Coordinates of C-alpha atoms in Angstrom, one line a residue:
Chain A
M1 CA 169.7 50.4 -52.4
N2 CA 165.9 51.3 -50.1
S3 CA 166.1 54.5 -48.6
V4 CA 167.0 53.4 -45.0
N5 CA 170.1 51.8 -46.2
T6 CA 170.9 55.3 -48.0
D7 CA 170.0 56.9 -45.0
Q8 CA 172.2 55.1 -42.9
T9 CA 174.9 54.8 -45.3
E10 CA 174.5 59.0 -45.9
A11 CA 174.8 59.2 -41.4
E12 CA 178.0 56.7 -41.6
L13 CA 180.0 58.7 -44.3
I14 CA 178.9 62.1 -42.7
R15 CA 180.3 60.4 -39.0
R16 CA 183.6 59.6 -41.2
A17 CA 183.8 62.8 -42.9
K18 CA 183.8 64.6 -39.6
A19 CA 186.8 62.3 -38.2
G20 CA 188.4 63.7 -41.5
D21 CA 188.0 60.8 -43.6
G22 CA 189.0 62.2 -47.2
K23 CA 187.5 59.0 -48.9
A24 CA 184.3 60.2 -46.8
M25 CA 184.6 63.7 -47.8
S26 CA 185.0 62.5 -51.3
A27 CA 181.8 60.5 -51.7
L28 CA 179.5 63.2 -50.5
V29 CA 180.8 65.7 -52.7
D30 CA 180.1 63.3 -55.5
S31 CA 176.6 62.5 -54.8
H32 CA 175.3 66.1 -54.2
S33 CA 177.5 67.9 -56.7
A34 CA 175.6 67.2 -59.8
R35 CA 171.8 68.4 -57.9
I36 CA 173.9 71.8 -56.4
Y37 CA 175.7 71.8 -59.8
T38 CA 171.8 71.9 -61.5
L39 CA 170.5 74.4 -58.6
A40 CA 173.5 77.1 -58.9
L41 CA 172.7 77.0 -63.1
R42 CA 169.4 77.7 -62.3
L43 CA 169.6 80.4 -59.8
M44 CA 172.9 82.0 -61.4
N45 CA 171.8 81.2 -65.2
N46 CA 175.4 81.1 -66.5
R47 CA 177.9 78.5 -66.2
E48 CA 180.7 80.2 -64.6
D49 CA 179.0 81.9 -62.2
A50 CA 177.0 78.5 -61.0
E51 CA 180.5 77.0 -61.0
D52 CA 181.7 79.6 -58.3
V53 CA 178.5 78.7 -56.4
L54 CA 179.2 74.9 -56.6
Q55 CA 182.7 75.5 -55.5
E56 CA 182.0 77.9 -52.8
T57 CA 179.2 75.7 -51.1
F58 CA 181.1 72.5 -51.1
M59 CA 184.3 74.7 -49.1
I60 CA 181.7 75.7 -46.9
M61 CA 181.1 72.0 -46.3
L62 CA 184.4 71.3 -46.4
E63 CA 184.9 74.1 -43.0
K64 CA 181.5 73.7 -41.4
L65 CA 180.4 69.8 -41.7
D66 CA 181.5 69.3 -38.0
T67 CA 179.0 71.9 -37.3
F68 CA 175.7 70.2 -39.1
S69 CA 173.5 68.8 -36.7
E70 CA 171.8 66.1 -39.1
R71 CA 168.1 67.4 -38.1
S72 CA 168.3 68.2 -41.8
S73 CA 169.0 65.8 -44.5
L74 CA 172.7 66.7 -46.2
Y75 CA 171.0 67.8 -49.5
T76 CA 168.7 70.3 -47.3
W77 CA 171.5 71.8 -45.7
L78 CA 173.9 71.6 -49.0
Y79 CA 171.0 73.6 -50.9
R80 CA 170.8 76.3 -48.6
I81 CA 174.2 77.1 -48.4
A82 CA 174.5 77.4 -52.0
T83 CA 171.4 79.1 -52.2
N84 CA 173.0 81.8 -49.5
V85 CA 175.8 81.6 -51.6
A86 CA 173.8 82.3 -55.4
L87 CA 172.0 85.1 -53.4
G88 CA 174.9 87.0 -51.9
K89 CA 176.5 87.2 -55.3
H90 CA 173.2 89.0 -57.1
R91 CA 173.7 91.4 -54.6
Q92 CA 177.2 91.6 -55.0
K93 CA 176.9 91.9 -58.6
K94 CA 173.9 94.0 -58.6
Y95 CA 172.1 92.3 -61.5
V96 CA 170.1 94.2 -63.5
D97 CA 167.6 93.2 -64.9
N98 CA 168.0 93.6 -69.2
Y99 CA 165.0 91.9 -70.0
I100 CA 161.2 92.1 -70.1
S101 CA 160.8 93.3 -66.9
V102 CA 157.7 92.0 -64.4
H103 CA 158.1 94.8 -61.6
D104 CA 154.9 96.8 -63.3
P105 CA 151.8 95.8 -61.2
D106 CA 149.4 96.0 -64.4
F107 CA 151.6 93.2 -66.3
E108 CA 151.6 95.2 -69.5
H109 CA 153.9 93.0 -71.0
I110 CA 151.9 89.1 -70.5
R111 CA 150.5 89.5 -73.9
G112 CA 148.4 87.4 -71.7
F113 CA 145.7 85.4 -72.5
D114 CA 145.9 83.2 -75.7
I115 CA 143.1 80.5 -74.8
Q116 CA 144.3 77.7 -76.1
D117 CA 144.5 73.7 -75.8
W118 CA 148.6 73.3 -75.5
P119 CA 149.6 70.4 -77.6
D120 CA 149.1 67.1 -76.0
H121 CA 151.6 64.9 -74.4
L122 CA 153.8 67.7 -73.5
E123 CA 156.2 65.6 -71.5
E124 CA 157.5 63.9 -75.0
K125 CA 158.2 67.4 -76.2
I126 CA 161.4 67.9 -73.5
D127 CA 163.4 65.5 -75.6
E128 CA 163.2 67.7 -78.3
Q129 CA 166.2 69.8 -78.5
E130 CA 164.1 72.9 -79.7
F131 CA 161.9 72.9 -76.6
R132 CA 164.4 72.5 -74.4
E133 CA 165.7 76.0 -75.3
C134 CA 162.5 77.5 -75.4
L135 CA 162.1 76.6 -71.4
S136 CA 165.9 77.4 -71.1
K137 CA 165.7 80.8 -72.7
A138 CA 162.2 81.5 -70.9
M139 CA 163.7 81.0 -67.7
S140 CA 166.8 83.3 -68.7
M141 CA 164.7 86.0 -69.2
L142 CA 162.7 86.0 -66.0
P143 CA 164.4 88.4 -63.4
E144 CA 166.7 86.7 -61.0
N145 CA 164.4 88.0 -57.9
Y146 CA 161.2 86.2 -59.8
R147 CA 163.5 83.3 -60.9
E148 CA 164.8 82.8 -57.0
V149 CA 161.3 82.4 -55.7
F150 CA 160.0 80.2 -58.6
I151 CA 163.0 77.9 -58.5
L152 CA 162.7 77.5 -54.6
R153 CA 158.9 77.3 -54.4
D154 CA 158.3 75.5 -57.5
L155 CA 161.2 73.2 -58.3
E156 CA 162.4 73.1 -54.8
N157 CA 159.2 72.2 -53.6
L158 CA 160.1 74.5 -50.3
S159 CA 157.2 76.3 -48.8
T160 CA 156.2 80.0 -48.6
R161 CA 157.7 80.4 -45.7
E162 CA 160.9 78.7 -45.7
T163 CA 161.4 80.7 -49.0
A164 CA 160.4 83.8 -47.7
K165 CA 162.8 83.4 -44.9
L166 CA 165.8 82.5 -47.2
L167 CA 165.3 85.1 -49.5
K168 CA 164.7 87.9 -46.2
I169 CA 161.1 88.7 -48.0
T170 CA 157.9 88.6 -46.5
E171 CA 155.4 85.7 -47.5
A172 CA 153.1 87.9 -49.1
N173 CA 155.8 89.5 -51.7
T174 CA 156.5 85.8 -52.2
K175 CA 153.6 84.7 -53.3
V176 CA 153.4 87.7 -55.9
R177 CA 156.3 86.9 -56.9
L178 CA 155.6 83.3 -58.0
M179 CA 152.1 83.9 -59.1
R180 CA 154.0 86.6 -61.8
A181 CA 156.9 84.0 -62.4
R182 CA 154.7 81.2 -63.4
L183 CA 152.4 83.9 -65.6
F184 CA 155.4 84.9 -67.0
L185 CA 157.1 81.5 -67.9
R186 CA 153.2 80.5 -69.1
D187 CA 152.9 83.4 -71.8
Q188 CA 156.5 82.8 -73.0
L189 CA 155.7 78.9 -73.5
A190 CA 152.2 80.0 -75.0
N191 CA 153.8 82.1 -77.3
H192 CA 155.9 79.1 -78.2
F193 CA 153.2 76.5 -78.7
K194 CA 151.8 79.6 -81.2
C195 CA 154.8 79.4 -83.0
I196 CA 155.3 75.7 -83.8
K197 CA 151.4 75.5 -84.1
G198 CA 152.3 74.5 -87.5
I199 CA 154.8 71.7 -87.6
S200 CA 153.4 70.1 -83.8
Chain B
M1 CA 125.7 80.3 -70.2
N2 CA 129.2 80.0 -69.6
K3 CA 131.7 82.2 -68.0
T4 CA 134.7 84.1 -70.2
L5 CA 138.1 84.7 -68.9
S6 CA 137.4 88.6 -69.9
N7 CA 140.9 90.5 -68.9
K8 CA 144.0 89.9 -66.7
E9 CA 143.0 91.0 -63.9
E10 CA 140.9 88.3 -63.4
M11 CA 143.2 86.0 -64.8
I12 CA 145.8 87.0 -62.1
R13 CA 143.0 86.7 -59.5
L14 CA 142.2 83.5 -61.2
V15 CA 145.3 81.9 -60.6
E16 CA 146.3 83.6 -57.2
D17 CA 142.6 81.9 -56.2
Y18 CA 143.6 78.5 -57.8
L19 CA 147.1 78.0 -57.3
G20 CA 147.7 79.8 -54.3
E21 CA 147.8 78.1 -50.6
D22 CA 145.9 77.6 -47.5
H23 CA 142.1 77.7 -49.0
D24 CA 139.1 76.1 -46.6
R25 CA 136.9 74.0 -47.8
E26 CA 134.6 76.3 -48.9
V27 CA 136.6 78.8 -50.9
V28 CA 138.0 75.7 -52.7
K29 CA 134.5 74.7 -53.6
E30 CA 133.7 78.1 -54.6
I31 CA 137.1 77.8 -57.2
R32 CA 136.0 74.5 -58.3
Q33 CA 132.4 75.4 -59.1
Y34 CA 133.8 79.0 -60.6
M35 CA 136.0 76.8 -62.9
D36 CA 132.9 73.9 -63.7
E37 CA 131.3 77.7 -65.2
C38 CA 134.7 79.3 -67.1
P39 CA 135.9 75.9 -69.5
E40 CA 138.5 79.1 -70.9
C41 CA 139.3 79.6 -67.4
R42 CA 140.2 75.8 -66.9
I43 CA 142.2 75.8 -69.9
Y44 CA 144.3 78.7 -69.0
I45 CA 144.7 77.4 -65.4
D46 CA 145.7 73.9 -67.0
S47 CA 148.7 75.6 -69.1
V48 CA 149.8 77.5 -66.0
K49 CA 149.7 74.1 -64.0
D50 CA 151.6 72.4 -67.6
T51 CA 154.0 75.3 -67.0
I52 CA 155.0 74.3 -63.4
K53 CA 154.9 70.8 -64.6
L54 CA 157.2 71.0 -67.7
Y55 CA 159.7 73.0 -65.7
R56 CA 159.7 70.1 -62.7
V57 CA 160.4 67.4 -65.2
T58 CA 163.6 69.1 -66.5
Q59 CA 164.6 69.6 -62.8
F60 CA 164.8 66.2 -62.0
E61 CA 167.9 66.0 -64.9
S62 CA 170.3 66.6 -62.6
S63 CA 174.2 66.4 -64.2
I64 CA 177.2 67.9 -63.7
P65 CA 180.0 67.9 -66.6
D66 CA 183.0 66.2 -65.9
D67 CA 185.7 69.1 -66.3
V68 CA 183.4 71.4 -63.9
S69 CA 183.6 67.7 -61.6
D70 CA 187.5 67.7 -61.8
R71 CA 187.7 71.3 -60.9
L72 CA 185.7 70.8 -58.0
F73 CA 187.7 68.0 -56.6
K74 CA 190.9 70.0 -57.4
K75 CA 189.6 73.2 -55.6
L76 CA 188.3 71.1 -52.7
N77 CA 192.1 69.0 -52.8
L78 CA 190.1 65.8 -52.4
N79 CA 190.5 63.1 -54.7
R80 CA 187.8 61.6 -57.1
E81 CA 186.7 58.0 -56.0
A82 CA 186.9 55.8 -59.0

């Protein structure tokens, strides 16, 4: 199905769902729940909280769909809701950074610049369980205020301005957090590659 | 003689400059020239870019476990279409 037809289909489903059609509402939930759950999992870093975010997001969708103006795509609208729900939970729980802090301006924890060529064909490593765990562990070690920026900017492709607005921080702060998150994750993966160098 | 990546401050500045935004043409040209003269910087920047790429690749694999999906539909009081 081409994108025009997909857009037309979704627009039709939205129209019907707004009119109270349960089947159309189910179809919308079905088509977006996986992406929203993945986003929630990344933002919350645990399955239980991610499921709460997922459920709250779609509860809001059910309640507020009639206010959705369709100026953006439905997914964009949903991920804004999901992100706000997730950020609200972070604030409620007052999550503490239990892991390596990246708050210090000198970045002492970053072992820094192991200058080495990384293994070729990195994409192929994605299928290796050990490597996926490494990616996941590195992300989980990143404090959530850095993780949020990395996810929204680098994975969800939001602009600096949009990210700053969502997170209620300045654009300058967004850029600093993004840079630190990238360096932190790069450093964690570099350590991993050093460990597996002998077997790769 | 090639330049080298000599300290953390330089590493941070390099990433900010190269992977930052809103550069005008002159700044981009200057960064590229710097990278040409510093192979270590190029390797380092490539590794940061690879890091982002790896996370992007995994990001596309969106999935939701069946039990999570079932509980969602139950919570919403909706019937899941076959």
